[in-house]
Amino acid sequence: MALILLRHRDIKNIHRFDVYTENGGYEGLKKALKEFSPSEVTNIVRKSNIRGRGGAGFPAGVKWGFIPKEDGPKYVVVNADESEAGTFKDRELIEFNPHQVIEGALICAYAIGAQACFIYFRGEFMHAARTFESALNDAYANNALGTNIFGFDFSCNFYSHYGAGAYICGEESALLESLEGKLGQPRIRPPFPAQEGLYAKPTVVNNVETLSNVPPVIVNGAEWYLGIGTEKSSGPKIVCLSGHVNNPGNFEVPMGTTYRELIFGDQYGNGVPNGKKFKALLPSGGSAPIVTESALDAPLSFEGMEEHESLLGSASLIVMDESVDMVWAAMKLIHFFHHESCGKCTPCREGTYWLERIYQRILSGNGSESDVKLLESVAKQMQGETLCALGEFATSPVLSTIKHFPEEYYDKVSKPARSGS
Amino acid sequence: MLIDDYPAEIEAIFAKYPDKRSAVLPAMYLAQDSYGYMSEEAIKDVAALLDLEPTQVLSLAGFYTLFYEEPVGKYVLEICNDLPCALCGADDLVEAACNKLGIEEGGTTDDGMFTVKTVMCLAACDKAPMLQVNLRYEENLDEVKLDALIERLRKDDADGVAPYYGVEAFKESLKRK
Ligand SMILES: Cc1cc2nc3c(=O)[nH]c(=O)nc-3n(C[C@H](O)[C@H](O)[C@H](O)COP(=O)(O)O)c2cc1C
Ligand code: SF4
Ligand code: FES
């Protein structure tokens, strides 16, 4: 199947405006402006069932439909904060296929009546975003941005903004706070961004990959998109493979490809290196529960991991071989969440602090059996009590590693001191 | 003063946003470029420019990891040792960097050239182990490549001013009309 999102791998220099347009670029935007009303565009996107690729899977067309119809300032915000451990797909898109992201955001702007798009890059992308910045220049120079785009009665500006190192700024309401120049802490909702988003105006926040799906859907139609993937999860998905695989990287596959194929298939991960055995998979970086071998035949899709009590999330697959100590791995993830907790609510701020302390105690050989119980009880007390999903994410490595690998915990607390990993 | 160092950049930043306050992070990047870290002067400069209290800018500097509250070396080697990189030898890279430069993690060399820090995932896990130096990525590293990188960085510093690669790119982007 020809690549739909990672088209730069098939078409050299597609980051250039001329090459992009020679290969059908901006045809989706032109078609939308010529043939469809804004609400018809939203309907096509709704019908195609493009679901959010930023982790939560919310249908993009439904989100766009929440934006009030009245005139007035509205915004599209592209989420390019990409900071979940194991996730590196949006970076490839902004670096190598930037016009498709710009075009997707513009189609969204037309559909909701926005006059400006912002892209929020994590600060670490400053150097990598050079191609995106020059794509913006080229888009302005060629009237794909600015006033009366391509001669139509549609005008839109596009601004880039850089964060400065904070995972929580990927959470959409924290992102908006950060873009407004405040501390990147989540907002209490409601109101949702569709009512009061950036500068308290109606705002759509979408992930980079989500918006990259939009132009081909407008060109080829919703039916075409529904023909790719599974019944509930349409379209292609970029999967990020990292950790113990022979061939790490991004792979664009139709939804429904199995996890086993992705990890072991020779055109994908090509198996576990050094003749070691597979042990465990984190299917969505640190933010979804860990699974074992028995889950690998699940199809990669929004529904596929349900029976294994995990999630598609951002499809960032971290593969671990038999040599990995699961208590150490969980500790790494807890360290991440404790470090990245924004501190706004007590259960997350205190909970992640205590979880990290207990892990340190266990790994230094000073833990007791009651510490394992304590980990579970702290995690359970956090569940459902936190202001944003980060606090919830932080509980999953704890509970899922204790569930699947209890012996690794109990071995450490019942034996004399030994060193970490 | 920041406004004297970067008049055009600051004008471009202010023109970008409907609300002035949004310009604070970009202004902080420029300030850090000028002062090397978020010194008291840097904080005051940004606060004056944005009509904020210095304490407000200070709390932003504390919140976001890319702003340094203490002096750092000319080159800040931020090595990712988050889980995926740690599975692929990141801890060895941290150790090699510290040994080579004769410092501990978090420390700065006596000549003020290099600081080594560990950081969370930089979205380049397929090219592990990796690091960023002054906001530019260096990927697929091993000890040999690390040595070569350090030598290269020493040379980049020919005029005595180390490039802040990411912020250079950012400043370039502000030239868009
Ligand atoms: C802690 C946290 C971090 C997040 N990080 C990101 C991120 O880096 N990129 C992203 O697109 N979405 C991230 N999200 C999800 C966003 O809140 C939001 O759902 C998403 O940007 C919506 O776009 P989508 O519907 O196109 O996926 C994060 C959510 C949470 C709770
Ligand atoms: S759950 Fe954690 S990250 Fe989210 S608002 Fe509360 S303290 Fe901040
Ligand atoms: S874990 Fe190091 S770049 Fe992602």
XYZ file of C-alpha atoms and ligand atoms in Angstrom:
641
model
C 0.000 0.000 0.000
C 1.284 3.454 -0.877
C 2.123 5.508 2.167
C -0.498 8.100 3.096
C 1.178 9.915 5.986
C 4.881 9.147 5.627
C 4.771 10.084 1.924
C 8.222 11.638 2.102
C 9.638 8.129 2.151
C 8.197 7.540 -1.331
C 8.536 11.060 -2.705
C 11.845 12.816 -2.385
C 11.796 16.471 -1.279
C 8.074 16.556 -0.561
C 8.884 19.098 2.144
C 9.223 21.574 -0.736
C 6.096 23.422 -1.809
C 6.584 22.703 -5.523
C 7.181 18.994 -4.982
C 4.223 18.740 -2.623
C 1.850 20.401 -5.099
C 3.187 18.341 -8.041
C 2.152 15.312 -6.035
C -1.396 16.351 -5.274
C -0.565 18.636 -2.374
C -3.093 21.326 -1.389
C -5.702 19.636 -3.623
C -7.629 18.693 -0.482
C -7.762 22.296 0.657
C -8.705 23.544 -2.816
C -11.422 20.940 -3.124
C -12.809 21.850 0.286
C -12.856 25.551 -0.604
C -14.348 24.984 -4.050
C -16.858 22.222 -3.521
C -17.906 22.129 0.106
C -19.356 24.387 2.748
C -17.546 24.397 6.102
C -20.147 22.129 7.682
C -19.915 19.708 4.753
C -16.171 19.425 5.408
C -16.842 18.658 9.059
C -19.380 16.037 7.992
C -16.909 14.283 5.707
C -14.334 14.182 8.494
C -16.988 12.908 10.905
C -18.097 10.232 8.460
C -14.526 9.068 7.855
C -14.220 8.539 11.593
C -10.679 9.900 11.844
C -9.979 9.437 15.544
C -7.412 11.493 17.432
C -3.862 10.206 17.082
C -2.609 12.110 20.144
C -3.609 9.297 22.470
C -7.239 9.761 23.428
C -8.838 8.687 20.136
C -11.611 11.268 20.105
C -13.322 11.532 16.670
C -11.971 14.655 14.961
C -15.170 15.488 13.075
C -17.219 15.361 16.267
C -14.741 17.693 17.963
C -14.893 20.162 15.087
C -18.688 20.009 15.249
C -18.632 21.298 18.849
C -17.308 24.681 17.716
C -20.062 27.320 17.853
C -21.208 28.535 14.461
C -21.286 32.245 15.336
C -18.688 34.541 13.784
C -15.774 35.687 15.918
C -12.190 34.733 16.646
C -11.555 30.987 16.671
C -8.347 29.008 16.596
C -6.852 25.759 15.416
C -3.993 24.561 17.592
C -1.735 21.787 16.344
C -0.333 19.698 19.157
C 3.341 19.003 18.372
C 4.466 18.614 21.962
C 5.193 14.888 21.497
C 6.810 13.961 24.805
C 5.418 10.542 25.697
C 8.346 8.151 26.175
C 8.731 6.058 23.047
C 6.832 8.424 20.739
C 8.595 10.025 17.744
C 6.105 10.021 14.879
C 5.046 13.673 14.893
C 8.648 14.743 14.683
C 9.108 12.778 11.460
C 5.973 14.364 9.991
C 6.921 17.948 10.836
C 10.477 17.407 9.694
C 9.832 15.661 6.403
C 6.205 16.119 5.348
C 5.275 19.514 6.823
C 2.872 20.750 4.144
C 0.465 17.903 4.797
C 0.199 19.072 8.415
C -0.280 22.694 7.342
C -2.909 21.679 4.787
C -4.772 19.563 7.345
C -4.810 22.438 9.824
C -6.074 24.831 7.131
C -8.916 22.491 6.197
C -9.835 22.393 9.881
C -9.641 26.202 10.042
C -12.005 26.481 7.085
C -14.412 23.949 8.610
C -14.672 25.725 11.959
C -14.261 29.320 10.738
C -10.867 29.985 12.341
C -8.667 32.833 11.155
C -5.438 31.552 12.667
C -3.610 28.298 13.345
C -0.925 27.866 15.960
C 1.453 24.946 16.146
C 2.851 24.213 19.594
C 6.194 22.464 19.274
C 8.016 21.112 22.261
C 11.027 23.390 22.700
C 13.423 20.565 21.938
C 12.091 20.540 18.351
C 13.474 24.013 17.595
C 16.237 22.720 15.409
C 14.196 19.926 13.803
C 11.382 22.369 12.996
C 13.505 24.317 10.526
C 11.878 22.520 7.587
C 8.458 23.262 9.014
C 9.357 26.926 9.384
C 10.532 27.135 5.802
C 7.415 25.281 4.680
C 5.417 28.067 6.329
C 7.467 30.651 4.426
C 6.835 28.821 1.152
C 3.134 28.445 1.899
C 2.876 32.209 2.457
C 4.894 32.937 -0.680
C 2.564 30.731 -2.712
C -0.676 32.043 -1.246
C -1.475 28.806 0.571
C -1.486 30.978 3.708
C -2.436 34.587 4.315
C -5.215 36.569 2.666
C -7.646 35.048 0.149
C -5.888 31.718 0.012
C -5.622 30.431 -3.584
C -7.982 33.248 -4.582
C -10.851 32.011 -2.410
C -12.785 33.965 0.170
C -10.782 32.326 2.962
C -7.910 33.895 4.870
C -5.816 32.289 7.558
C -2.495 32.864 9.277
C -0.216 30.248 10.763
C 2.078 30.815 13.747
C 4.635 28.566 15.369
C 5.235 28.525 19.093
C 7.816 26.658 21.130
C 7.349 25.173 24.572
C 10.317 24.810 26.861
C 10.496 21.311 28.254
C 7.414 20.011 30.087
C 5.559 16.797 29.188
C 2.352 18.107 30.728
C 2.130 20.778 28.008
C 0.997 17.994 25.658
C -2.248 17.832 27.632
C -4.445 20.154 25.624
C -5.576 22.573 28.315
C -2.057 22.842 29.769
C -0.831 23.471 26.245
C -3.233 26.399 25.898
C -2.107 27.838 29.237
C 1.507 27.528 28.147
C 0.761 29.165 24.803
C -0.797 32.031 26.714
C 2.489 32.498 28.552
C 1.445 30.912 31.831
C 2.623 27.853 33.718
C 1.660 24.780 31.733
C -0.931 23.405 34.134
C -4.207 21.783 33.067
C -7.408 23.789 33.320
C -10.441 22.699 35.238
C -13.091 21.643 32.735
C -15.747 22.577 31.725
C -15.432 24.878 29.888
C -13.847 22.768 27.166
C -11.564 24.283 24.507
C -14.415 24.156 21.973
C -16.159 26.838 24.053
C -13.257 28.612 25.726
C -9.891 27.596 24.386
C -6.977 29.776 23.382
C -7.490 33.349 24.659
C -10.904 32.108 25.830
C -12.049 31.676 22.204
C -13.450 28.508 20.613
C -10.492 26.286 19.754
C -9.827 22.904 18.212
C -6.687 21.154 19.438
C -5.568 18.275 17.232
C -2.484 16.148 17.051
C -0.020 16.468 14.133
C -0.769 12.979 12.824
C -4.539 13.456 13.131
C -4.405 16.527 10.903
C -2.119 14.767 8.413
C -4.996 12.360 7.743
C -7.371 15.140 6.726
C -6.150 16.209 3.242
C -6.286 12.691 1.720
C -9.753 12.190 3.218
C -11.049 15.322 1.513
C -9.466 14.276 -1.791
C -10.509 10.609 -1.720
C -13.671 10.729 0.358
C -14.797 9.196 3.627
C -15.610 5.810 2.067
C -12.038 5.386 0.910
C -10.772 6.057 4.432
C -13.315 3.716 5.999
C -11.998 1.001 3.692
C -8.635 1.118 5.459
C -8.249 -0.448 8.887
C -10.891 -2.063 11.066
C -14.567 -1.305 11.527
C -14.073 0.873 14.595
C -10.588 2.152 13.775
C -10.341 3.495 10.275
C -7.279 4.665 8.407
C -3.554 4.253 8.607
C -1.576 4.546 11.842
C 2.046 5.395 12.423
C 3.541 3.009 14.937
C 6.731 3.966 16.798
C 8.871 0.940 17.627
C 11.650 1.283 20.185
C 13.543 -0.675 22.810
C 14.614 -4.238 22.115
C 13.811 -4.643 18.430
C 16.239 -5.210 15.585
C 14.721 -2.505 13.447
C 13.375 0.401 15.501
C 11.580 3.299 13.801
C 8.241 4.579 12.556
C 6.037 2.285 10.515
C 2.835 3.279 8.781
C 0.370 0.399 8.757
C -3.366 -0.023 8.320
C -5.136 -0.197 11.663
C -5.668 -3.859 12.496
C -2.115 -5.077 11.892
C -1.209 -7.315 14.816
C 1.299 -6.346 17.474
C 3.115 -9.609 16.819
C 3.594 -8.772 13.170
C 4.836 -5.296 14.057
C 7.414 -6.574 16.508
C 8.551 -9.684 14.637
C 7.667 -9.086 10.965
C 10.804 -8.600 8.884
C 9.498 -5.445 7.215
C 8.809 -3.986 10.691
C 10.641 -4.571 13.972
C 12.239 -7.788 12.765
C 12.305 -9.421 16.174
C 14.251 -9.139 19.381
C 18.029 -8.714 19.038
C 20.858 -10.940 20.269
C 18.777 -14.122 20.291
C 16.958 -12.974 23.419
C 13.342 -13.810 24.176
C 10.527 -11.272 24.152
C 9.283 -10.445 27.633
C 6.889 -7.511 27.694
C 5.439 -4.682 25.655
C 4.414 -1.196 26.607
C 1.867 -0.455 23.877
C 1.649 3.296 24.506
C 4.876 4.519 26.047
C 4.599 4.882 29.787
C 0.935 5.775 29.792
C -0.854 2.461 29.226
C -0.591 -0.835 31.110
C 2.146 -3.276 30.147
C 1.193 -6.495 28.342
C 2.870 -9.846 27.801
C 3.256 -12.355 24.974
C -0.386 -13.435 25.228
C -1.576 -10.019 24.009
C 0.517 -9.884 20.860
C -2.071 -11.304 18.488
C -4.376 -8.387 19.208
C -4.928 -6.075 16.265
C -3.428 -2.634 16.688
C -6.581 -0.526 16.926
C -8.577 1.496 19.413
C -10.442 -1.657 20.463
C -7.704 -4.281 20.078
C -6.081 -3.980 23.490
C -9.347 -3.847 25.451
C -9.415 -7.513 26.398
C -5.807 -7.254 27.558
C -6.680 -4.285 29.754
C -4.464 -1.906 27.871
C -4.810 0.790 25.217
C -3.756 1.873 21.753
C -2.814 5.326 23.051
C -0.167 6.891 20.876
C 0.925 3.484 19.449
C 4.440 3.910 20.762
C 5.564 0.334 21.278
C 8.410 -0.125 23.746
C 9.644 -3.699 23.499
C 11.531 -5.369 26.338
C 13.468 -8.609 26.246
C 13.941 -11.249 28.943
C 16.878 -9.417 30.518
C 14.784 -6.461 31.687
C 13.914 -6.200 35.348
C 10.273 -5.109 35.428
C 10.585 -3.371 38.773
C 13.411 -1.285 37.363
C 11.356 -0.519 34.226
C 8.367 0.556 36.323
C 10.659 2.713 38.434
C 11.937 4.475 35.295
C 8.386 5.304 34.280
C 7.413 6.463 37.755
C 10.465 8.667 37.860
C 9.232 10.197 34.595
C 5.720 10.864 35.912
C 6.966 12.243 39.202
C 9.341 14.536 37.341
C 6.597 15.654 34.949
C 3.725 16.037 37.419
C 2.760 19.713 37.247
C 1.935 19.781 40.941
C -1.497 21.335 40.605
C -3.416 18.559 42.333
C -2.448 16.714 45.491
C -3.133 13.059 44.579
C -0.771 13.228 41.602
C 1.878 15.450 43.171
C 2.068 13.444 46.401
C 1.236 10.074 44.869
C 4.032 10.138 42.302
C 6.452 11.334 44.992
C 5.607 8.420 47.259
C 5.595 5.880 44.454
C 9.112 6.904 43.458
C 10.318 6.742 47.063
C 8.927 3.242 47.524
C 10.491 2.053 44.275
C 13.848 3.417 45.362
C 13.531 1.555 48.627
C 12.637 -1.720 46.946
C 15.380 -1.442 44.329
C 18.006 -0.566 46.907
C 17.189 -3.800 48.676
C 15.566 -2.171 51.688
C 11.968 -2.914 50.802
C 9.565 -5.187 52.565
C 6.524 -7.158 51.428
C 4.280 -4.439 52.717
C 5.939 -2.015 50.281
C 4.465 -3.914 47.342
C 1.027 -3.612 48.919
C 1.739 0.036 49.583
C 2.567 0.660 45.917
C -0.781 -0.821 44.952
C -2.666 1.117 47.546
C -1.062 4.472 46.646
C -1.772 3.859 42.946
C -5.388 2.890 43.620
C -5.931 5.962 45.750
C -4.783 8.137 42.850
C -7.149 6.557 40.341
C -10.111 8.733 39.492
C -8.915 11.498 41.823
C -6.594 13.499 39.604
C -7.322 16.647 37.641
C -5.858 15.351 34.382
C -4.919 12.016 32.890
C -1.236 12.236 33.842
C -2.062 11.125 37.371
C -4.017 8.210 35.941
C -1.187 7.282 33.548
C 1.242 7.140 36.469
C -0.695 4.321 38.099
C -0.560 2.007 35.097
C 3.094 0.909 35.163
C 2.755 0.165 38.875
C -0.425 -1.864 38.781
C 0.287 -3.658 35.507
C 3.817 -4.771 36.404
C 2.647 -6.002 39.811
C -0.163 -7.888 38.086
C 1.981 -9.574 35.435
C 5.279 -9.936 37.286
C 4.526 -10.167 41.018
C 7.446 -12.544 41.604
C 9.929 -9.890 40.469
C 8.696 -7.635 43.256
C 8.509 -10.320 45.927
C 11.951 -11.661 45.014
C 13.424 -8.270 45.793
C 11.719 -7.725 49.080
C 12.321 -11.154 50.528
C 15.994 -11.451 49.635
C 19.041 -9.643 50.954
C 20.124 -6.430 49.227
C 21.145 -6.597 45.582
C 21.771 -3.942 43.012
C 19.213 -2.379 40.632
C 18.899 -3.450 37.031
C 19.194 44.955 27.785
C 17.345 42.364 25.767
C 15.549 44.960 23.706
C 18.890 46.409 22.607
C 20.313 43.009 21.678
C 17.319 41.810 19.697
C 15.094 44.720 18.660
C 13.880 43.094 15.436
C 13.287 39.690 17.015
C 11.324 41.146 19.874
C 9.184 43.204 17.568
C 8.482 40.067 15.515
C 7.520 38.093 18.611
C 5.133 40.743 19.855
C 3.497 40.992 16.439
C 2.724 37.291 16.500
C 0.295 37.015 19.373
C -3.053 38.650 20.144
C -1.943 38.793 23.774
C 1.467 40.107 24.769
C 1.931 37.592 27.532
C 2.277 34.773 25.003
C 5.629 36.297 24.085
C 7.165 35.353 27.412
C 8.694 31.977 26.498
C 10.196 33.288 23.238
C 11.595 36.266 25.160
C 13.064 33.921 27.746
C 14.832 31.956 25.031
C 16.396 35.156 23.739
C 17.352 36.172 27.261
C 18.998 32.833 27.879
C 20.855 33.243 24.611
C 22.164 36.618 25.817
C 22.986 35.785 29.409
C 23.804 32.067 29.158
C 21.222 31.217 31.813
C 18.223 32.776 33.509
C 20.259 35.077 35.717
C 18.637 37.725 37.879
C 19.267 40.274 35.157
C 17.762 38.016 32.509
C 14.657 37.557 34.641
C 14.354 41.309 35.227
C 14.811 42.059 31.553
C 12.068 39.689 30.492
C 9.753 40.910 33.238
C 10.245 44.539 32.190
C 9.616 43.703 28.567
C 6.433 41.777 29.277
C 5.052 43.935 32.109
C 5.247 40.988 34.484
C 6.565 40.667 38.022
C 10.084 39.146 38.149
C 8.674 36.402 40.401
C 6.277 35.391 37.636
C 9.148 34.969 35.183
C 11.148 33.155 37.844
C 8.383 30.629 38.365
C 8.235 29.998 34.619
C 11.988 29.431 34.582
C 11.521 26.877 37.352
C 8.637 25.129 35.611
C 10.221 24.581 32.205
C 13.315 22.391 32.083
C 14.956 24.120 29.119
C 15.610 27.233 31.175
C 18.596 27.068 33.438
C 18.376 28.735 36.811
C 22.074 28.265 37.515
C 25.073 28.983 35.272
C 25.837 26.140 32.855
C 28.671 25.303 30.491
C 28.826 26.762 27.011
C 27.579 23.423 25.744
C 24.891 21.621 27.665
C 24.911 17.924 26.832
C 21.457 16.685 27.721
C 21.553 12.932 27.478
C 18.254 11.103 27.317
C 18.093 8.215 29.751
C 14.366 7.640 29.707
C 13.195 4.027 29.407
C 13.598 3.368 25.641
C 17.056 4.943 25.560
C 17.990 3.221 28.820
C 17.140 -0.113 27.184
C 19.690 0.739 24.491
C 22.701 1.790 26.505
C 21.944 5.350 27.609
C 23.369 4.822 31.069
C 26.706 3.786 29.552
C 26.689 6.942 27.463
C 26.080 9.109 30.518
C 28.949 7.395 32.284
C 31.257 7.770 29.277
C 30.459 11.483 28.963
C 31.047 12.096 32.654
C 34.312 10.140 32.640
C 35.604 11.829 29.551
C 34.868 15.289 30.893
C 35.816 14.456 34.465
C 32.533 15.592 35.987
C 29.503 14.114 37.653
C 26.044 14.128 36.119
C 24.682 17.640 36.543
C 28.159 19.124 36.780
C 30.145 21.545 34.627
C 33.780 21.278 33.564
C 36.247 23.668 35.239
C 36.873 25.485 31.969
C 33.146 26.213 31.727
C 32.819 24.412 28.399
C 30.529 21.471 29.114
C 27.653 20.558 31.363
C 26.242 17.023 31.411
C 22.624 16.457 32.378
C 20.180 13.607 31.977
C 16.764 14.337 30.514
C 13.449 12.664 29.733
C 12.458 11.278 26.325
C 13.400 13.563 23.424
C 11.269 11.805 20.816
C 14.178 10.121 19.079
C 14.071 6.718 20.776
C 14.623 4.837 17.520
C 18.057 6.480 17.375
C 19.086 5.654 20.920
C 21.260 6.442 22.662
C 21.108 10.123 21.875
C 21.459 13.574 23.354
C 20.745 17.164 22.574
C 23.381 19.811 22.787
C 22.226 23.431 22.872
C 18.912 22.249 21.433
C 20.305 20.226 18.542
C 20.044 16.445 18.396
C 22.936 14.017 18.078
C 21.713 10.484 17.489
C 22.846 6.849 17.369
C 25.772 7.615 19.648
C 28.487 5.418 21.038
C 31.694 6.290 22.847
C 33.647 6.905 19.651
C 31.001 9.233 18.252
C 30.758 11.003 21.571
C 34.484 11.730 21.517
C 34.208 13.068 17.982
C 31.230 15.219 18.968
C 33.063 16.774 21.876
C 36.007 17.616 19.620
C 33.660 19.098 17.036
C 31.957 21.238 19.648
C 35.270 22.593 20.847
C 35.900 23.785 17.298
C 32.432 25.308 16.816
C 33.391 27.600 19.619
C 36.109 29.248 17.482
C 35.058 32.838 18.231
C 34.617 32.116 21.907
C 30.818 32.055 21.678
C 29.178 28.668 21.530
C 26.224 28.466 19.141
C 22.807 27.940 20.723
C 21.759 25.850 17.745
C 18.040 25.633 18.446
C 17.644 29.297 19.258
C 19.622 30.253 16.135
C 17.001 28.370 14.113
C 14.237 30.052 16.089
C 15.660 33.510 15.445
C 15.840 32.689 11.748
C 12.134 31.818 11.788
C 11.301 35.251 13.195
C 12.397 36.818 9.913
C 9.150 35.636 8.279
C 7.049 38.648 7.329
C -0.250 14.140 30.189
C -0.741 14.206 28.794
C 0.162 14.401 27.754
C -0.271 14.490 26.440
N 0.657 14.686 25.471
C 0.236 14.817 24.180
C 1.178 15.082 23.140
O 2.380 15.212 23.366
N 0.710 15.211 21.871
C -0.620 15.098 21.575
O -1.010 15.241 20.420
N -1.529 14.843 22.540
C -1.133 14.713 23.829
N -2.074 14.487 24.809
C -3.506 14.431 24.415
C -4.104 15.831 24.323
O -4.595 16.219 25.593
C -5.281 15.884 23.347
O -6.144 14.843 23.622
C -4.871 15.795 21.897
O -3.928 16.784 21.577
C -6.069 15.988 21.016
O -5.736 15.796 19.669
P -6.254 14.527 18.870
O -7.721 14.385 19.164
O -5.997 14.886 17.452
O -5.474 13.371 19.332
C -1.656 14.371 26.143
C -2.555 14.148 27.174
C -2.119 14.068 28.490
C -3.116 13.838 29.569
S -2.863 15.011 37.567
Fe -0.724 15.632 37.877
S -0.156 16.604 35.966
Fe -2.405 16.512 35.995
S -3.066 18.427 36.931
Fe -2.837 17.010 38.618
S -0.715 17.351 39.338
Fe -0.863 18.251 37.304
S 13.763 7.625 25.387
Fe 15.422 8.738 24.665
S 14.624 9.767 22.971
Fe 12.919 8.695 23.720
